[in-house]
Amino acid sequence: MTYLAKPKLHHPTLPANSLGFTRRDYEGKISTLCAGCGHDSISAALVQACWELEIEPHRVAKLSGIGCSSKTPDYFLGASHGFNTVHGRMPSVLTGANLANRELLYLGVSGDGDSASIGLGQFAHAMRRGVNMTYIVENNGVYGLTKGQFSATADQGSKSKRGVVNTDSPIDLVSLALQLGASYVARSFSGDKEQLVPLMKGALRHRGAAFIDVISPCVAFNNHPGSTKSYEYVRAHNEAVNRLDFMPRRDAILATYAPGEVIEVTQHDGSVLRLRKLADGYDPGDRLAAMNHIMAHEARGEILTGLLYVNCDAEDLHGHLKTVAVPLNRLGEAELCPGAAVLAALNAELV
Ligand SMILES: Cc1ncc(C[n+]2csc(CCOP(=O)(O)OP(=O)(O)O)c2C)c(N)n1
Ligand code: SF4
Ligand SMILES: [Mg+2]
């Protein structure tokens, strides 16, 4: 058996959101991943974020590639649309679906092998085009599903379970996403749900390419001394630049902070990102400074987490292409074949 369905019954007193859904309504099948795998904690964080955001499950399209990480969409949002694509090809399939129907919320789930090795080109183009999506990489530094080979995000000098030293330079997907033009860039840790859930909520409500690199230890192949993606290493080297409080609307803000303690950013839909500063002078609106800060910490072997960059004025791919707002499958014959006169006018414009 490749999956186990969860029993439909649940406790009658479980809290429900305004749609009448409990957290259980955002779950999927029972996970078949190794006990303790970071990826399961990311699935749990997604369930929590979607429940709190009161998202209608049928409005979500979740897409993934191939890998343990890419299997996870089966374990959350069981009532949503799903497409487990080919290894490294999630971004192009998602881009096509998004262009055909912009009314759905697009969630891409991938692994470091899926996105930084075979799918690196696809990752790059989704970021630079500003595809309106939340792109999550469950980053464990190895190809977990094929038994623990180093992936392209494994740090130089880090050791495999058998003691082999990785000699290649790592690809930092966060730096790449920033450089390529993603408009919401964050890093987090599967073991820090308090940080991860608000980052996911902000990303799901962001217009444009939102990327979250989540360090997610592989307990089977990359959780030993010498690994820089183990629970122990990440806990000891995690440097958060800020803590995000996601507010669905401005009138939901209750807590007050001293001037200079928080940065507030209003997103296109009116939701507010309140960033409590942890690093002195860190400005998530300054792309160049963010890149410098990330590289300086990387050189010290520290893992910078938090909302590293956000630009709420960014346009998404639909804005760039000026596409029609109506999903393509709802366009009628009149819109698709507007007639000879319209064609003649169009041709005249091109002369
Ligand atoms: C075209 C193709 N090449 C290679 C593979 C073998 N393969 C399956 S999963 C995988 C790597 C997965 O690594 P990652 O994306 O990091 O996911 P993880 O299992 O670590 O979560 C590879 C190389 C494949 N399925 N298809
Ligand atoms: S092999 Fe690694 S990544 Fe795959 S389920 Fe097990 S712990 Fe998770
Ligand atoms: Mg991996």
GROMACS .gro file of C-alpha atoms and ligand atoms in nm:
model
  386
    1MET     CA    1   0.000   0.000   0.000
    2THR     CA    2   0.145   0.340  -0.095
    3TYR     CA    3  -0.083   0.555   0.120
    4LEU     CA    4  -0.330   0.531   0.405
    5ALA     CA    5  -0.649   0.733   0.415
    6LYS     CA    6  -0.728   0.905   0.746
    7PRO     CA    7  -1.056   0.826   0.921
    8LYS     CA    8  -1.318   1.093   0.838
    9LEU     CA    9  -1.450   1.109   1.196
   10HIS     CA   10  -1.310   1.373   1.425
   11HIS     CA   11  -1.385   1.515   1.766
   12PRO     CA   12  -1.701   1.732   1.759
   13THR     CA   13  -1.544   2.008   1.968
   14LEU     CA   14  -1.247   2.076   1.740
   15PRO     CA   15  -1.232   2.452   1.673
   16ALA     CA   16  -1.365   2.557   1.332
   17ASN     CA   17  -1.276   2.863   1.123
   18SER     CA   18  -1.540   3.100   0.980
   19LEU     CA   19  -1.600   2.858   0.689
   20GLY     CA   20  -1.690   2.587   0.938
   21PHE     CA   21  -1.374   2.386   0.865
   22THR     CA   22  -1.153   2.231   1.133
   23ARG     CA   23  -0.779   2.171   1.084
   24ARG     CA   24  -0.865   1.813   0.992
   25ASP     CA   25  -1.041   1.942   0.679
   26TYR     CA   26  -0.704   2.073   0.556
   27GLU     CA   27  -0.521   1.745   0.611
   28GLY     CA   28  -0.450   1.475   0.352
   29LYS     CA   29  -0.365   1.107   0.370
   30ILE     CA   30  -0.144   0.957   0.640
   31SER     CA   31   0.221   1.031   0.564
   32THR     CA   32   0.445   0.744   0.457
   33LEU     CA   33   0.768   0.945   0.519
   34CYS     CA   34   1.023   0.839   0.784
   35ALA     CA   35   0.920   0.926   1.141
   36GLY     CA   36   1.090   1.255   1.230
   37CYS     CA   37   1.137   1.373   0.868
   38GLY     CA   38   1.132   1.754   0.856
   39HIS     CA   39   0.898   1.745   0.557
   40ASP     CA   40   0.608   1.623   0.776
   41SER     CA   41   0.644   1.931   0.998
   42ILE     CA   42   0.623   2.152   0.687
   43SER     CA   43   0.300   1.976   0.586
   44ALA     CA   44   0.163   2.040   0.936
   45ALA     CA   45   0.260   2.408   0.910
   46LEU     CA   46   0.080   2.436   0.573
   47VAL     CA   47  -0.234   2.281   0.724
   48GLN     CA   48  -0.219   2.534   1.007
   49ALA     CA   49  -0.155   2.831   0.772
   50CYS     CA   50  -0.440   2.743   0.533
   51TRP     CA   51  -0.682   2.680   0.822
   52GLU     CA   52  -0.593   3.012   0.985
   53LEU     CA   53  -0.618   3.198   0.653
   54GLU     CA   54  -0.965   3.043   0.606
   55ILE     CA   55  -0.880   2.935   0.254
   56GLU     CA   56  -1.144   2.732   0.074
   57PRO     CA   57  -0.958   2.407  -0.004
   58HIS     CA   58  -1.111   2.381  -0.354
   59ARG     CA   59  -0.948   2.715  -0.442
   60VAL     CA   60  -0.596   2.575  -0.401
   61ALA     CA   61  -0.389   2.401  -0.669
   62LYS     CA   62  -0.086   2.220  -0.521
   63LEU     CA   63   0.184   2.102  -0.758
   64SER     CA   64   0.510   1.921  -0.699
   65GLY     CA   65   0.794   1.738  -0.876
   66ILE     CA   66   0.954   1.412  -0.762
   67GLY     CA   67   1.116   1.331  -0.426
   68CYS     CA   68   1.011   1.270  -0.065
   69SER     CA   69   0.935   1.644  -0.048
   70SER     CA   70   0.729   1.628  -0.365
   71LYS     CA   71   0.523   1.341  -0.221
   72THR     CA   72   0.402   1.563   0.064
   73PRO     CA   73   0.110   1.734  -0.117
   74ASP     CA   74  -0.066   1.399  -0.072
   75TYR     CA   75  -0.046   1.456   0.305
   76PHE     CA   76  -0.218   1.797   0.323
   77LEU     CA   77  -0.512   1.975   0.158
   78GLY     CA   78  -0.678   1.650   0.053
   79ALA     CA   79  -0.974   1.841  -0.093
   80SER     CA   80  -0.761   2.066  -0.318
   81HIS     CA   81  -0.649   2.023  -0.678
   82GLY     CA   82  -0.318   1.839  -0.705
   83PHE     CA   83  -0.064   1.750  -0.973
   84ASN     CA   84   0.249   1.547  -0.901
   85THR     CA   85   0.450   1.635  -1.212
   86VAL     CA   86   0.785   1.509  -1.348
   87HIS     CA   87   1.120   1.555  -1.164
   88GLY     CA   88   1.214   1.927  -1.174
   89ARG     CA   89   0.918   2.026  -1.394
   90MET     CA   90   0.671   2.158  -1.137
   91PRO     CA   91   0.736   2.529  -1.218
   92SER     CA   92   0.648   2.505  -1.589
   93VAL     CA   93   0.335   2.298  -1.529
   94LEU     CA   94   0.230   2.541  -1.257
   95THR     CA   95   0.300   2.842  -1.483
   96GLY     CA   96   0.075   2.693  -1.751
   97ALA     CA   97  -0.207   2.619  -1.505
   98ASN     CA   98  -0.174   2.967  -1.356
   99LEU     CA   99  -0.195   3.133  -1.698
  100ALA     CA  100  -0.507   2.933  -1.779
  101ASN     CA  101  -0.682   3.010  -1.449
  102ARG     CA  102  -0.562   3.292  -1.226
  103GLU     CA  103  -0.847   3.244  -0.978
  104LEU     CA  104  -0.680   2.954  -0.797
  105LEU     CA  105  -0.412   2.987  -0.528
  106TYR     CA  106  -0.098   2.815  -0.654
  107LEU     CA  107   0.127   2.625  -0.419
  108GLY     CA  108   0.444   2.462  -0.553
  109VAL     CA  109   0.621   2.213  -0.326
  110SER     CA  110   0.964   2.088  -0.423
  111GLY     CA  111   1.295   1.956  -0.291
  112ASP     CA  112   1.652   2.079  -0.315
  113GLY     CA  113   1.727   1.807  -0.571
  114ASP     CA  114   1.407   1.882  -0.760
  115SER     CA  115   1.468   2.259  -0.772
  116ALA     CA  116   1.846   2.311  -0.744
  117SER     CA  117   1.965   2.020  -0.961
  118ILE     CA  118   1.744   1.891  -1.242
  119GLY     CA  119   1.490   2.173  -1.207
  120LEU     CA  120   1.724   2.470  -1.164
  121GLY     CA  121   1.632   2.624  -1.500
  122GLN     CA  122   1.262   2.584  -1.427
  123PHE     CA  123   1.303   2.739  -1.082
  124ALA     CA  124   1.489   3.036  -1.231
  125HIS     CA  125   1.222   3.116  -1.489
  126ALA     CA  126   0.931   3.091  -1.244
  127MET     CA  127   1.111   3.342  -1.018
  128ARG     CA  128   1.211   3.587  -1.289
  129ARG     CA  129   0.867   3.585  -1.452
  130GLY     CA  130   0.693   3.662  -1.123
  131VAL     CA  131   0.454   3.367  -1.144
  132ASN     CA  132   0.193   3.430  -0.876
  133MET     CA  133   0.264   3.134  -0.650
  134THR     CA  134   0.401   3.019  -0.317
  135TYR     CA  135   0.711   2.813  -0.397
  136ILE     CA  136   0.836   2.601  -0.106
  137VAL     CA  137   1.162   2.407  -0.121
  138GLU     CA  138   1.196   2.144   0.153
  139ASN     CA  139   1.573   2.163   0.171
  140ASN     CA  140   1.762   1.871   0.331
  141GLY     CA  141   2.083   1.887   0.124
  142VAL     CA  142   2.035   1.536  -0.012
  143TYR     CA  143   1.829   1.334  -0.257
  144GLY     CA  144   1.631   1.164   0.021
  145LEU     CA  145   1.412   0.947  -0.200
  146THR     CA  146   1.709   0.794  -0.386
  147LYS     CA  147   1.899   0.718  -0.065
  148GLY     CA  148   2.096   1.026   0.034
  149GLN     CA  149   2.332   1.147  -0.242
  150PHE     CA  150   2.453   1.509  -0.192
  151SER     CA  151   2.227   1.760  -0.363
  152ALA     CA  152   2.337   2.094  -0.509
  153THR     CA  153   2.246   2.276  -0.184
  154ALA     CA  154   2.485   2.064   0.029
  155ASP     CA  155   2.753   2.287   0.181
  156GLN     CA  156   3.113   2.251   0.068
  157GLY     CA  157   3.301   2.055   0.336
  158SER     CA  158   2.988   1.896   0.483
  159LYS     CA  159   2.998   1.519   0.529
  160SER     CA  160   2.769   1.242   0.409
  161LYS     CA  161   2.648   0.973   0.649
  162ARG     CA  162   2.937   0.753   0.537
  163GLY     CA  163   3.193   1.032   0.593
  164VAL     CA  164   3.244   1.143   0.231
  165VAL     CA  165   3.326   1.516   0.212
  166ASN     CA  166   3.131   1.730  -0.035
  167THR     CA  167   3.379   1.924  -0.249
  168ASP     CA  168   3.134   2.123  -0.463
  169SER     CA  169   3.015   2.479  -0.396
  170PRO     CA  170   2.655   2.497  -0.280
  171ILE     CA  171   2.370   2.669  -0.461
  172ASP     CA  172   2.183   2.904  -0.229
  173LEU     CA  173   1.828   2.918  -0.362
  174VAL     CA  174   1.741   3.220  -0.148
  175SER     CA  175   2.022   3.428  -0.301
  176LEU     CA  176   1.924   3.305  -0.647
  177ALA     CA  177   1.556   3.390  -0.595
  178LEU     CA  178   1.655   3.740  -0.483
  179GLN     CA  179   1.883   3.790  -0.778
  180LEU     CA  180   1.624   3.663  -1.024
  181GLY     CA  181   1.350   3.900  -0.908
  182ALA     CA  182   1.126   3.705  -0.667
  183SER     CA  183   0.919   3.957  -0.472
  184TYR     CA  184   0.882   3.765  -0.142
  185VAL     CA  185   1.185   3.571  -0.023
  186ALA     CA  186   1.211   3.391   0.311
  187ARG     CA  187   1.404   3.115   0.482
  188SER     CA  188   1.289   2.907   0.775
  189PHE     CA  189   1.338   2.577   0.955
  190SER     CA  190   1.094   2.287   0.970
  191GLY     CA  191   1.157   2.272   1.346
  192ASP     CA  192   1.034   2.629   1.401
  193LYS     CA  193   0.660   2.627   1.333
  194GLU     CA  194   0.615   2.962   1.508
  195GLN     CA  195   0.836   3.126   1.248
  196LEU     CA  196   0.723   2.916   0.954
  197VAL     CA  197   0.341   2.946   0.975
  198PRO     CA  198   0.327   3.330   0.950
  199LEU     CA  199   0.587   3.323   0.670
  200MET     CA  200   0.363   3.081   0.478
  201LYS     CA  201   0.055   3.295   0.541
  202GLY     CA  202   0.233   3.605   0.411
  203ALA     CA  203   0.350   3.414   0.104
  204LEU     CA  204   0.006   3.271   0.029
  205ARG     CA  205  -0.140   3.623   0.034
  206HIS     CA  206   0.145   3.779  -0.166
  207ARG     CA  207   0.096   3.870  -0.533
  208GLY     CA  208   0.396   3.753  -0.734
  209ALA     CA  209   0.666   3.492  -0.692
  210ALA     CA  210   0.693   3.409  -0.321
  211PHE     CA  211   0.976   3.173  -0.234
  212ILE     CA  212   1.040   3.001   0.100
  213ASP     CA  213   1.350   2.787   0.151
  214VAL     CA  214   1.274   2.562   0.447
  215ILE     CA  215   1.567   2.370   0.595
  216SER     CA  216   1.412   2.030   0.657
  217PRO     CA  217   1.639   1.762   0.803
  218CYS     CA  218   1.642   1.414   0.647
  219VAL     CA  219   1.664   1.184   0.949
  220ALA     CA  220   1.753   0.882   0.736
  221PHE     CA  221   2.051   1.025   0.543
  222ASN     CA  222   2.156   1.373   0.661
  223ASN     CA  223   2.113   1.419   1.033
  224HIS     CA  224   2.461   1.327   1.160
  225PRO     CA  225   2.761   1.526   1.291
  226GLY     CA  226   2.935   1.682   0.989
  227SER     CA  227   2.604   1.763   0.818
  228THR     CA  228   2.499   2.129   0.798
  229LYS     CA  229   2.133   2.037   0.746
  230SER     CA  230   2.084   1.836   1.067
  231TYR     CA  231   1.844   1.937   1.345
  232GLU     CA  232   2.136   2.002   1.578
  233TYR     CA  233   2.337   2.214   1.332
  234VAL     CA  234   2.041   2.428   1.223
  235ARG     CA  235   1.931   2.491   1.583
  236ALA     CA  236   2.284   2.601   1.674
  237HIS     CA  237   2.339   2.826   1.368
  238ASN     CA  238   1.995   2.976   1.308
  239GLU     CA  239   2.008   3.357   1.295
  240ALA     CA  240   1.662   3.511   1.257
  241VAL     CA  241   1.657   3.867   1.118
  242ASN     CA  242   1.294   3.927   1.213
  243ARG     CA  243   0.975   3.764   1.338
  244LEU     CA  244   0.668   3.803   1.124
  245ASP     CA  245   0.317   3.861   1.255
  246PHE     CA  246   0.071   3.817   0.971
  247MET     CA  247  -0.241   4.033   1.003
  248PRO     CA  248  -0.530   3.959   0.764
  249ARG     CA  249  -0.638   4.326   0.780
  250ARG     CA  250  -0.506   4.649   0.931
  251ASP     CA  251  -0.792   4.662   1.184
  252ALA     CA  252  -0.676   4.324   1.320
  253ILE     CA  253  -0.360   4.483   1.466
  254LEU     CA  254  -0.383   4.490   1.844
  255ALA     CA  255  -0.031   4.474   1.990
  256THR     CA  256   0.167   4.799   1.993
  257TYR     CA  257   0.546   4.824   1.976
  258ALA     CA  258   0.790   5.102   2.046
  259PRO     CA  259   0.875   5.315   1.739
  260GLY     CA  260   1.147   5.150   1.529
  261GLU     CA  261   1.077   4.806   1.674
  262VAL     CA  262   0.855   4.689   1.389
  263ILE     CA  263   0.836   4.736   1.014
  264GLU     CA  264   0.487   4.720   0.867
  265VAL     CA  265   0.423   4.634   0.505
  266THR     CA  266   0.076   4.635   0.351
  267GLN     CA  267   0.021   4.381   0.074
  268HIS     CA  268  -0.194   4.438  -0.236
  269ASP     CA  269  -0.496   4.264  -0.075
  270GLY     CA  270  -0.484   4.477   0.244
  271SER     CA  271  -0.316   4.216   0.464
  272VAL     CA  272  -0.034   4.354   0.679
  273LEU     CA  273   0.307   4.200   0.743
  274ARG     CA  274   0.438   4.317   1.081
  275LEU     CA  275   0.805   4.243   1.114
  276ARG     CA  276   0.952   4.259   1.461
  277LYS     CA  277   1.318   4.346   1.413
  278LEU     CA  278   1.576   4.109   1.559
  279ALA     CA  279   1.881   4.220   1.358
  280ASP     CA  280   1.979   4.584   1.396
  281GLY     CA  281   1.890   4.793   1.092
  282TYR     CA  282   1.779   4.503   0.872
  283ASP     CA  283   1.545   4.640   0.604
  284PRO     CA  284   1.352   4.368   0.414
  285GLY     CA  285   1.270   4.623   0.142
  286ASP     CA  286   1.636   4.665   0.042
  287ARG     CA  287   1.729   4.388  -0.203
  288LEU     CA  288   2.096   4.469  -0.226
  289ALA     CA  289   2.140   4.491   0.151
  290ALA     CA  290   1.953   4.161   0.189
  291MET     CA  291   2.195   3.992  -0.052
  292ASN     CA  292   2.497   4.129   0.135
  293HIS     CA  293   2.356   4.025   0.470
  294ILE     CA  294   2.283   3.670   0.349
  295MET     CA  295   2.631   3.627   0.203
  296ALA     CA  296   2.804   3.766   0.513
  297HIS     CA  297   2.618   3.520   0.735
  298GLU     CA  298   2.678   3.233   0.495
  299ALA     CA  299   3.053   3.299   0.512
  300ARG     CA  300   3.031   3.260   0.892
  301GLY     CA  301   2.845   2.929   0.861
  302GLU     CA  302   2.523   3.084   0.994
  303ILE     CA  303   2.179   3.023   0.848
  304LEU     CA  304   1.986   3.347   0.808
  305THR     CA  305   1.610   3.299   0.856
  306GLY     CA  306   1.300   3.520   0.852
  307LEU     CA  307   1.141   3.735   0.583
  308LEU     CA  308   1.455   3.840   0.398
  309TYR     CA  309   1.297   4.049   0.122
  310VAL     CA  310   0.952   4.170   0.024
  311ASN     CA  311   0.822   4.403  -0.245
  312CYS     CA  312   0.446   4.445  -0.222
  313ASP     CA  313   0.426   4.667  -0.531
  314ALA     CA  314   0.555   4.396  -0.761
  315GLU     CA  315   0.343   4.295  -1.057
  316ASP     CA  316   0.291   3.927  -1.137
  317LEU     CA  317   0.315   3.748  -1.472
  318HIS     CA  318  -0.050   3.828  -1.555
  319GLY     CA  319   0.024   4.196  -1.499
  320HIS     CA  320   0.330   4.178  -1.726
  321LEU     CA  321   0.140   3.999  -2.003
  322LYS     CA  322  -0.188   4.189  -1.957
  323THR     CA  323  -0.384   3.865  -1.976
  324VAL     CA  324  -0.759   3.838  -1.956
  325ALA     CA  325  -0.893   3.811  -1.598
  326VAL     CA  326  -1.144   3.536  -1.674
  327PRO     CA  327  -1.020   3.175  -1.659
  328LEU     CA  328  -0.972   3.051  -2.016
  329ASN     CA  329  -1.223   2.767  -1.978
  330ARG     CA  330  -1.494   3.024  -1.908
  331LEU     CA  331  -1.439   3.228  -2.224
  332GLY     CA  332  -1.717   3.181  -2.473
  333GLU     CA  333  -1.709   3.165  -2.851
  334ALA     CA  334  -1.778   3.539  -2.880
  335GLU     CA  335  -1.457   3.625  -2.686
  336LEU     CA  336  -1.245   3.359  -2.852
  337CYS     CA  337  -1.362   3.438  -3.210
  338PRO     CA  338  -1.447   3.809  -3.205
  339GLY     CA  339  -1.493   3.819  -3.583
  340ALA     CA  340  -1.331   3.943  -3.903
  341ALA     CA  341  -1.363   4.314  -3.818
  342VAL     CA  342  -1.160   4.278  -3.496
  343LEU     CA  343  -0.897   4.074  -3.680
  344ALA     CA  344  -0.874   4.338  -3.953
  345ALA     CA  345  -0.830   4.614  -3.691
  346LEU     CA  346  -0.559   4.410  -3.519
  347ASN     CA  347  -0.376   4.354  -3.846
  348ALA     CA  348  -0.403   4.724  -3.926
  349GLU     CA  349  -0.224   4.805  -3.598
  350LEU     CA  350   0.072   4.595  -3.708
  351VAL     CA  351   0.128   4.766  -4.044
  352LIG     C1  352   1.416   1.240  -1.468
  352LIG     C2  353   1.447   1.178  -1.337
  352LIG     N1  354   1.575   1.169  -1.297
  352LIG     C3  355   1.606   1.114  -1.177
  352LIG     C4  356   1.507   1.065  -1.098
  352LIG     C5  357   1.544   0.997  -0.967
  352LIG     N2  358   1.509   1.081  -0.853
  352LIG     C6  359   1.394   1.065  -0.788
  352LIG     S1  360   1.376   1.170  -0.658
  352LIG     C7  361   1.529   1.236  -0.687
  352LIG     C8  362   1.589   1.343  -0.600
  352LIG     C9  363   1.496   1.399  -0.500
  352LIG     O1  364   1.564   1.487  -0.418
  352LIG     P1  365   1.493   1.611  -0.354
  352LIG     O2  366   1.419   1.689  -0.455
  352LIG     O3  367   1.593   1.685  -0.274
  352LIG     O4  368   1.381   1.546  -0.261
  352LIG     P2  369   1.393   1.473  -0.118
  352LIG     O5  370   1.367   1.330  -0.148
  352LIG     O6  371   1.527   1.498  -0.063
  352LIG     O7  372   1.284   1.538  -0.039
  352LIG    C10  373   1.591   1.176  -0.798
  352LIG    C11  374   1.725   1.211  -0.848
  352LIG    C12  375   1.373   1.075  -1.143
  352LIG     N3  376   1.270   1.033  -1.068
  352LIG     N4  377   1.346   1.131  -1.262
  353SF4     S1  378   1.447   0.950   0.332
  353SF4    FE1  379   1.486   1.147   0.432
  353SF4     S2  380   1.363   1.295   0.316
  353SF4    FE2  381   1.284   1.090   0.267
  353SF4     S3  382   1.117   1.055   0.414
  353SF4    FE3  383   1.303   0.968   0.503
  353SF4     S4  384   1.383   1.132   0.632
  353SF4    FE4  385   1.239   1.227   0.490
  354MG      MG  386   1.633   1.681  -0.076
   0.00000   0.00000   0.00000
